[in-house]
Coordinates of C-alpha atoms in Angstrom, one line a residue:
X216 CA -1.4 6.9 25.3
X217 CA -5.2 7.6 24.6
X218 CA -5.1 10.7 23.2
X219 CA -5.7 10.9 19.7
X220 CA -2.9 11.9 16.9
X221 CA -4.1 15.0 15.0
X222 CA -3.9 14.3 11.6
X223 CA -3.7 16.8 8.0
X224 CA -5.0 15.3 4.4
X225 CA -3.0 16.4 1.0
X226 CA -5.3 15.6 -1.6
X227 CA -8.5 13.3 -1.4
X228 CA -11.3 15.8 -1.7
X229 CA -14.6 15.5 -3.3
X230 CA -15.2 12.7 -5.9
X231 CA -11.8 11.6 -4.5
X232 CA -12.3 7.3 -3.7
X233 CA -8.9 6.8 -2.0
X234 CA -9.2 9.7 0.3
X235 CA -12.5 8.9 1.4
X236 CA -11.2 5.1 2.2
X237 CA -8.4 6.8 3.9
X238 CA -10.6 8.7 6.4
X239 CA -12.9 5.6 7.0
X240 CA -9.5 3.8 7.7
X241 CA -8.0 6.6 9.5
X242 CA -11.1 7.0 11.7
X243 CA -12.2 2.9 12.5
X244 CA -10.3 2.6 15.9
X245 CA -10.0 6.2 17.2
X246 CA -6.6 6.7 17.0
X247 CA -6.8 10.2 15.0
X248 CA -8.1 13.4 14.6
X249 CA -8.8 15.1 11.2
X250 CA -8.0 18.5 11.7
X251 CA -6.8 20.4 9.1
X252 CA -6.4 19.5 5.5
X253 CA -5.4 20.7 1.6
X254 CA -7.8 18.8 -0.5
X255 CA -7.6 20.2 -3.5
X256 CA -5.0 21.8 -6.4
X257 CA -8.2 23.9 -7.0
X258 CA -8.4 26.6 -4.1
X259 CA -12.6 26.4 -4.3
X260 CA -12.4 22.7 -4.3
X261 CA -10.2 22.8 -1.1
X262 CA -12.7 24.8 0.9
X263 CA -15.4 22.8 -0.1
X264 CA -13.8 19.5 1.0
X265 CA -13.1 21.1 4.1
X266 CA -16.2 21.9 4.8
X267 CA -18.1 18.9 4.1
X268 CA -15.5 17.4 6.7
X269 CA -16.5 20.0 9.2
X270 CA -13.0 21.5 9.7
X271 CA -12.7 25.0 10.8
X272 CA -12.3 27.5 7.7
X273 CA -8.9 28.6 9.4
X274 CA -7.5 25.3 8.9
X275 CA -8.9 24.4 5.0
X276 CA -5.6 25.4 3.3
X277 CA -5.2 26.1 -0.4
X278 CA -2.2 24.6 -1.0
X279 CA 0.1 21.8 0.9
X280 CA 2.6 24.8 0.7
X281 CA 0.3 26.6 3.3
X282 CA -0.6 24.0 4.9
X283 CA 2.6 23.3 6.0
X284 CA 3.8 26.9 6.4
X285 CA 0.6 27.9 9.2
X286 CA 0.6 24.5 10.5
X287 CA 4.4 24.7 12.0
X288 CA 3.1 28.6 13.6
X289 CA 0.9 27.3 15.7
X290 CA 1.4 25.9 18.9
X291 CA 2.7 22.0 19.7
X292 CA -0.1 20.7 21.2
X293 CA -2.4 22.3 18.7
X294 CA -0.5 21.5 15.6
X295 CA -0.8 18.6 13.4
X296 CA 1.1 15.4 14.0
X297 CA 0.8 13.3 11.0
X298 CA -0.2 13.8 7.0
X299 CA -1.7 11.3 5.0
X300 CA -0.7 11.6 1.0
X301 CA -3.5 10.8 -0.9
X302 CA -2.6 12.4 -4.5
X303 CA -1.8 11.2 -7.4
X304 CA 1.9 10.0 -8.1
X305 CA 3.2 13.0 -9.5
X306 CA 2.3 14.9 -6.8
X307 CA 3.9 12.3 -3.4
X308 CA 7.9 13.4 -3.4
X309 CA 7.3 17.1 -2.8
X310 CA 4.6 17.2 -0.3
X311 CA 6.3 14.0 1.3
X312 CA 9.8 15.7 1.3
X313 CA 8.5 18.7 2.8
X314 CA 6.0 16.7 5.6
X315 CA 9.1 14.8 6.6
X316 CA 11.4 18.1 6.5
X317 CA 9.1 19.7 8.6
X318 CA 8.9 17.3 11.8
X319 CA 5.7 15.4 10.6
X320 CA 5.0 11.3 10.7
X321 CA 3.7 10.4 6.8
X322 CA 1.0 7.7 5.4
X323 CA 1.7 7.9 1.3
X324 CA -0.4 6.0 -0.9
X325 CA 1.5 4.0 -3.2
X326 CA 3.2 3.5 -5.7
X327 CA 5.5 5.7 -3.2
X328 CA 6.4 8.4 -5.8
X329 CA 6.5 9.5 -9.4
X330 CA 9.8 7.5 -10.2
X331 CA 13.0 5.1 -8.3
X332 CA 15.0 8.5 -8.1
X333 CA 12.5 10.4 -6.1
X334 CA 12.4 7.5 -3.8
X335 CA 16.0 7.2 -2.9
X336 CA 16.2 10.9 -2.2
X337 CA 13.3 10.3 -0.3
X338 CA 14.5 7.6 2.0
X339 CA 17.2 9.6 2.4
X340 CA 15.1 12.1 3.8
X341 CA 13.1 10.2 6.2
X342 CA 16.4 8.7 7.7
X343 CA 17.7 12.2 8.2
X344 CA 13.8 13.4 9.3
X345 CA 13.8 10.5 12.3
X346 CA 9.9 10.8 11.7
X347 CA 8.2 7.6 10.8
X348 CA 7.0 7.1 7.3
X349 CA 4.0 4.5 6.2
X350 CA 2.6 2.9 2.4
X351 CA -0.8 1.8 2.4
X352 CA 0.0 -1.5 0.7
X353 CA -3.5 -2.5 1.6
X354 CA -3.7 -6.0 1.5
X355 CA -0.6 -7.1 4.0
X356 CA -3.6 -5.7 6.5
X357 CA -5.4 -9.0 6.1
X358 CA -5.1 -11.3 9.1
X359 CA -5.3 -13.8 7.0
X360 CA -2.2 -12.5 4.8
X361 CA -0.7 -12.0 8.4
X362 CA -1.1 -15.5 9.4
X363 CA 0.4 -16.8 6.0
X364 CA 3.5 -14.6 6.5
X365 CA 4.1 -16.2 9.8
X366 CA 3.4 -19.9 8.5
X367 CA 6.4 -19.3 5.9
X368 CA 8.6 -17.8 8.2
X369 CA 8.2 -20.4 10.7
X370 CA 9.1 -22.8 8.7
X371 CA 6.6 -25.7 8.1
X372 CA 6.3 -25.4 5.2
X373 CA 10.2 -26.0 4.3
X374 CA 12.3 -24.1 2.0
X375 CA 10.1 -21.7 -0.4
X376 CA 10.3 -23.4 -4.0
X377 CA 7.2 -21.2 -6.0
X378 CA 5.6 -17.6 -5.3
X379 CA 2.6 -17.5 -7.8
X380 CA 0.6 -14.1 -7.4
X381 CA -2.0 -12.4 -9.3
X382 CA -4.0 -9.1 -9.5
X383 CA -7.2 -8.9 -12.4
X384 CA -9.1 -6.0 -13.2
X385 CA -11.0 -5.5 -15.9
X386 CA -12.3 -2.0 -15.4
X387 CA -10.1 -0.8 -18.1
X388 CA -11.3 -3.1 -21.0
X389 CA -12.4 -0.2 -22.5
X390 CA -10.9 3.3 -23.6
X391 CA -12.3 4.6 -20.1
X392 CA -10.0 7.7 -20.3
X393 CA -11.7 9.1 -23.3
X394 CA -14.5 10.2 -21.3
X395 CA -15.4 12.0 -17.5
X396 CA -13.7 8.8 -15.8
X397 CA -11.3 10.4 -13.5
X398 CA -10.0 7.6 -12.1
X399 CA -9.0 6.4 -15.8
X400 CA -7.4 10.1 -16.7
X401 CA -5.0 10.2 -14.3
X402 CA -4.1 6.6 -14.2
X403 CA -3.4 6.1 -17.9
X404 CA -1.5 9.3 -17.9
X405 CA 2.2 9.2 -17.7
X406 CA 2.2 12.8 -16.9
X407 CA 0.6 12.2 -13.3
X408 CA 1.0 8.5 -13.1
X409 CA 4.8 7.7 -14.8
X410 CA 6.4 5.6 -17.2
X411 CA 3.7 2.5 -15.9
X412 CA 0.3 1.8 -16.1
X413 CA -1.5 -1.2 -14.6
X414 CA 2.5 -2.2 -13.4
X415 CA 2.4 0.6 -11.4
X416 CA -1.2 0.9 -9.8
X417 CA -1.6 -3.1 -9.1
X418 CA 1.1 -4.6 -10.0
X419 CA 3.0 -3.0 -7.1
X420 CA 0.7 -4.5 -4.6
X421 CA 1.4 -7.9 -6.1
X422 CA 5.1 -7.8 -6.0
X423 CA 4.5 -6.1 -2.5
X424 CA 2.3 -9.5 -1.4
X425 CA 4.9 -11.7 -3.0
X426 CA 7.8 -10.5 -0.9
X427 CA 5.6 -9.9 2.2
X428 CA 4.1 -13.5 2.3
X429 CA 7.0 -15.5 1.0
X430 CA 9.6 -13.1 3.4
X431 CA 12.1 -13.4 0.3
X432 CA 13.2 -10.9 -1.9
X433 CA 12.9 -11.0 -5.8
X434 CA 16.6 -10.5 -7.4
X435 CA 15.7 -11.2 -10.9
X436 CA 12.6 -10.4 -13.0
X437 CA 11.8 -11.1 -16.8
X438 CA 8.8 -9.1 -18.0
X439 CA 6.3 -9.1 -20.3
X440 CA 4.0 -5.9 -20.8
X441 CA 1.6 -4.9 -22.8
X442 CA -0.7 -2.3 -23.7
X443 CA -3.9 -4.0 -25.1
X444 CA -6.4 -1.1 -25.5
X445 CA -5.8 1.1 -28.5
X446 CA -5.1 5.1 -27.7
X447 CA -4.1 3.5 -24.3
X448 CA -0.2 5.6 -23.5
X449 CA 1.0 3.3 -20.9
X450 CA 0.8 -1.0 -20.4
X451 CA -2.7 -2.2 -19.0
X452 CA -1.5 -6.0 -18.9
X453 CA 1.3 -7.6 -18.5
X454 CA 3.3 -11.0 -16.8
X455 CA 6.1 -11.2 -15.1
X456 CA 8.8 -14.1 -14.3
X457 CA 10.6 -13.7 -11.2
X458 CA 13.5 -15.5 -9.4
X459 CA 14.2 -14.7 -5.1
X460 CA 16.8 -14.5 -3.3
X461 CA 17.0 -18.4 -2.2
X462 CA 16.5 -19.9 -5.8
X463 CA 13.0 -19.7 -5.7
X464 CA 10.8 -19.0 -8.7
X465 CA 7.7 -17.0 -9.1
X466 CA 4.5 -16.0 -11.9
X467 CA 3.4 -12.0 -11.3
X468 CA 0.1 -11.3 -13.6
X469 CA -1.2 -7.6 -13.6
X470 CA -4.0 -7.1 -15.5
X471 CA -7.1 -4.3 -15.8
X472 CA -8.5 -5.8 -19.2
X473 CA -9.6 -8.9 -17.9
X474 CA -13.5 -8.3 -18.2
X475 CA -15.4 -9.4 -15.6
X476 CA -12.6 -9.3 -12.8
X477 CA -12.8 -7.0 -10.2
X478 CA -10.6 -6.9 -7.6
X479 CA -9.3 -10.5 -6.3
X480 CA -5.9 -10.6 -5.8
X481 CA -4.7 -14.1 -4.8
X482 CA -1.4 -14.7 -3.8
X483 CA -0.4 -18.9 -3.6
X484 CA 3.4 -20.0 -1.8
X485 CA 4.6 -23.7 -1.9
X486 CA 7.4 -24.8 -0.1
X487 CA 9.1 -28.6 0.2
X488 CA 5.8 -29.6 2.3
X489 CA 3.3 -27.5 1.4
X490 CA 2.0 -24.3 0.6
X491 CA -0.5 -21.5 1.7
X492 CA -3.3 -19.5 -0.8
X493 CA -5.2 -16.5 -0.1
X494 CA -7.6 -14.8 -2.2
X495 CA -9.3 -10.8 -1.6
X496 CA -12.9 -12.8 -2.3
X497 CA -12.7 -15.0 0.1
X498 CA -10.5 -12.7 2.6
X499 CA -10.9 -14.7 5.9
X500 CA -9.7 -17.9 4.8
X501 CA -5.8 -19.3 4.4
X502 CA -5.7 -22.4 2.8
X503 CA -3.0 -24.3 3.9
X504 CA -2.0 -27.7 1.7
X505 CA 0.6 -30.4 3.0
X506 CA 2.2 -33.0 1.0
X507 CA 1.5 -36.1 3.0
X508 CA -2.0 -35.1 4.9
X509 CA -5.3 -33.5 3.8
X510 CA -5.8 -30.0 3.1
X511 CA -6.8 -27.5 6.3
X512 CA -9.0 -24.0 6.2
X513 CA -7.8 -21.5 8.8
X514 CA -9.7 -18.7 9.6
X515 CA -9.9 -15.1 10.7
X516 CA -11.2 -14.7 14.3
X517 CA -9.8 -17.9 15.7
X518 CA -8.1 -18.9 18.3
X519 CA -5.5 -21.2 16.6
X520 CA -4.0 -18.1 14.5
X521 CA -0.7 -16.3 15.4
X522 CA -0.4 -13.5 17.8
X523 CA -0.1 -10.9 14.5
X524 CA -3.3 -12.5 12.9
X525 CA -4.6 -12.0 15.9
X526 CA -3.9 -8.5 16.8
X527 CA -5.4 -7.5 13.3
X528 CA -8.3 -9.3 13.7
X529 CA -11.8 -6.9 15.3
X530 CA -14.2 -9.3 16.0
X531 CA -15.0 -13.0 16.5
X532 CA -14.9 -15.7 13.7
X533 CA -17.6 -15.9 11.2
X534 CA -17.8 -12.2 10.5
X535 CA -16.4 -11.0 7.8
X536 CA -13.2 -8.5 7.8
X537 CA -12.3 -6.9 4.6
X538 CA -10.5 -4.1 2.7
X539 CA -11.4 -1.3 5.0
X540 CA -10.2 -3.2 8.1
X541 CA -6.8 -4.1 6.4
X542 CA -6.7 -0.9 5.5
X543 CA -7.7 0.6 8.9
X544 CA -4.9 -1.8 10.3
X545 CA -1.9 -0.4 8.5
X546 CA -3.3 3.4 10.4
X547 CA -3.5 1.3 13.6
X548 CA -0.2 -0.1 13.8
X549 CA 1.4 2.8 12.2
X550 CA -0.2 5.0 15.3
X551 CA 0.6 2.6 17.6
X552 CA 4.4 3.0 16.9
X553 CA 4.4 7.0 17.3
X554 CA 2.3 6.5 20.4
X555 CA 5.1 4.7 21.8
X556 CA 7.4 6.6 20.9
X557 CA 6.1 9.5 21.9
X558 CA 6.2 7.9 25.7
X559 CA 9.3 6.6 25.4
X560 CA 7.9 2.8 25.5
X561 CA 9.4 0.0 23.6
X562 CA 7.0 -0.8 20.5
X563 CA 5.4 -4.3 20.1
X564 CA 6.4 -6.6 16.9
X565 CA 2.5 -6.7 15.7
X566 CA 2.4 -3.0 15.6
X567 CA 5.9 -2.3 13.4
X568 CA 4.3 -4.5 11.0
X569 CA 3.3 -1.7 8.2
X570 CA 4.6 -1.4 4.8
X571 CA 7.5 1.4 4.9
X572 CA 10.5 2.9 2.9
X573 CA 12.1 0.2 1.7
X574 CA 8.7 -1.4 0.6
X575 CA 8.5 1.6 -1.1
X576 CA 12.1 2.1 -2.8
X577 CA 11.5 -1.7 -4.0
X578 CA 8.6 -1.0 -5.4
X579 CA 9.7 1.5 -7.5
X580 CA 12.4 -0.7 -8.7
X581 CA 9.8 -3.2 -10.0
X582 CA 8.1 -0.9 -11.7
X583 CA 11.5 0.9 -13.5
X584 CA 12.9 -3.0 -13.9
X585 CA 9.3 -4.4 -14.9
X586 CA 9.1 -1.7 -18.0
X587 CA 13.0 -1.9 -19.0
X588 CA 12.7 -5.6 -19.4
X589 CA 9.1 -5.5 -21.5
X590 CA 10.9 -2.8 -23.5
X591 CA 14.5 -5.2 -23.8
X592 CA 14.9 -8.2 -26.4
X593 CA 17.7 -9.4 -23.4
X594 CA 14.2 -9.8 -21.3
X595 CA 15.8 -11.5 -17.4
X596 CA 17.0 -8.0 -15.8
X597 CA 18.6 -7.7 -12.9
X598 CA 17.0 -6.4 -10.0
X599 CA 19.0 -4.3 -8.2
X600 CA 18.1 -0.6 -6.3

């Protein structure tokens, strides 16, 4: 099917940075349609983002409520198909719960909602909705993050033995939310972000990367969490030890006060004969390290790289792919799958690979786990949903 999906936007209006990376995303391969939207909690606000968009007035709502209620009046083929969340977490359950409810596919931005209870009522709510339900867990777009995934699963590197994975900021090194940062307000603030700070906003993509890559699943976790900034009301650092499901051990470092860092999360898995790293600043390279023969470099674009690495990949080697093309991948494959629904065709396994509920219902068990154990003197917890 070449027809494009019509998509709706809750939240990411002016000033917003994820929404506008969710419309570059959204729009890189022509598989949507912005068409209507409700920008803003601020009715002005809403209008306004609307209207730098282009939309028609009609269909600038004031509220999701709205949205939802003239969207489902109108008629099918003019209607909107599929809602991308981009708010922050205290605001993803109830326009979620009500996208699902009302017949609509959903793209969330994570962490998937404000706590571990709203996101077991919710996947029990997208089971009962049939509609398909996405989380931008960003970085699992990467071919190279693809290719790594399939290295492990097919098994040459042997039985997993270490997961090490790591996400360093430093944006926060100072008391940012004390001034006009937005970014910093809202992030800082257990009122609109819950009971975790940097845990929650990158550590969630770590633990996501760890299970992604490795393809095991973390059943104990002891955690270490700080909050290094004074005034600061929620952790901006921490480490966490973690054991998997096949004995495995694993290192998970959040942090948003190491100065200097930006962005580069690195993920490294070793197995019985080797291991695989990847690294955000140097995106289109897996290294891959055996125990009895030299080191290789595989790269994006190739021809050597499996058929999901592949499929992700735009254009030839040498040319660099990054964060708005793994990001753009995720809406690719996720539109893909509704396509082929929609026609009754059988969906390909490189297009259902897209973070979803239970990526989402685990993460929310790191973070509630993460912050119990900082909190505990007992410190290995458990991880169970």
């Amino acid at each position: 099917m070449s027809k494009k999906l019509r998509l709706g936007m809750i939240g990411g209006g002016q000033g917003a940075f994820i929404g506008a990376i969710h419309r570059i995303a959204l729009q890189m391969d022509g598989e949507y349609e912005l068409v209507c939207g409700a920008f803003s909690s601020n009715p002005e606000k809403s209008k306004a983002g609307g209207a730098m968009l282009g939309l028609q007035p009609e269909r600038v709502y004031l509220s999701y409520q709205e949205l939802f209620e003239k969207e489902q009046q109108l008629p099918e083929n003019q209607r909107v198909q599929v809602i991308s969340i981009v708010t922050p977490n205290h605001v993803h359950f109830e326009p979620t719960k009500m996208a699902l409810g009302n017949g609509f596919h959903v793209v969330l931005d994570k962490p998937m909602t404000f706590s571990l209870e709203e996101a077991l009522k919710l996947r029990t709510v997208a089971a009962e909705s049939g509609k398909r339900f996405c989380l931008t867990h960003t970085y699992t777009g990467y071919p190279m993050v693809k290719e790594a995934r399939q290295m492990v699963a097919s098994g040459k590197l042997g039985k997993i033995r270490k997961v090490y994975v790591e996400y360093p900021q430093g944006w926060l090194s100072r008391f940012e939310e004390g001034g006009d940062n937005k970014q910093a307000s809202w992030r800082t603030d257990p009122k609109q972000s819950g009971i975790a700070g940097a845990m929650g906003d990158i550590g969630t993509h770590a633990f996501n990367l760890a299970e992604y890559v490795s393809g095991l699943s973390v059943t104990k976790i002891c955690a270490d969490i700080n909050t290094v900034v004074e005034g600061r009301q929620l952790d901006d650092d921490g480490a966490v030890l973690l054991k998997f499901d096949n004995s495995a051990s694993g290192v998970l470092i959040a942090t948003q006060v190491a100065a200097g860092e930006e962005n580069n999360v690195k993920i490294r898995v070793y197995g019985e004969q080797g291991g695989v790293e990847w690294q955000q600043s140097d995106e289109n390279t897996l290294q891959v390290k055996w125990l009895d023969k030299p080191a290789e470099i595989w790269r994006t674009g190739t021809g050597y790289v499996s058929s999901y690495a592949q499929h992700n990949s735009r254009t030839p080697a040498g040319h660099p792919e990054g964060y708005l093309e793994a990001f753009a991948n995720l809406y690719r494959n996720f539109a893909l799958c509704i396509k082929a629904d929609m026609a009754g065709e059988e969906t390909k396994p490189e297009w259902e690979d897209y973070p979803s509920m239970e990526e989402g219902v685990r993460g929310m068990a790191f973070i509630e786990h993460v912050i119990a154990s900082g909190k505990s003197d007992q410190k290995w917890t458990d991880f169970s949903i």
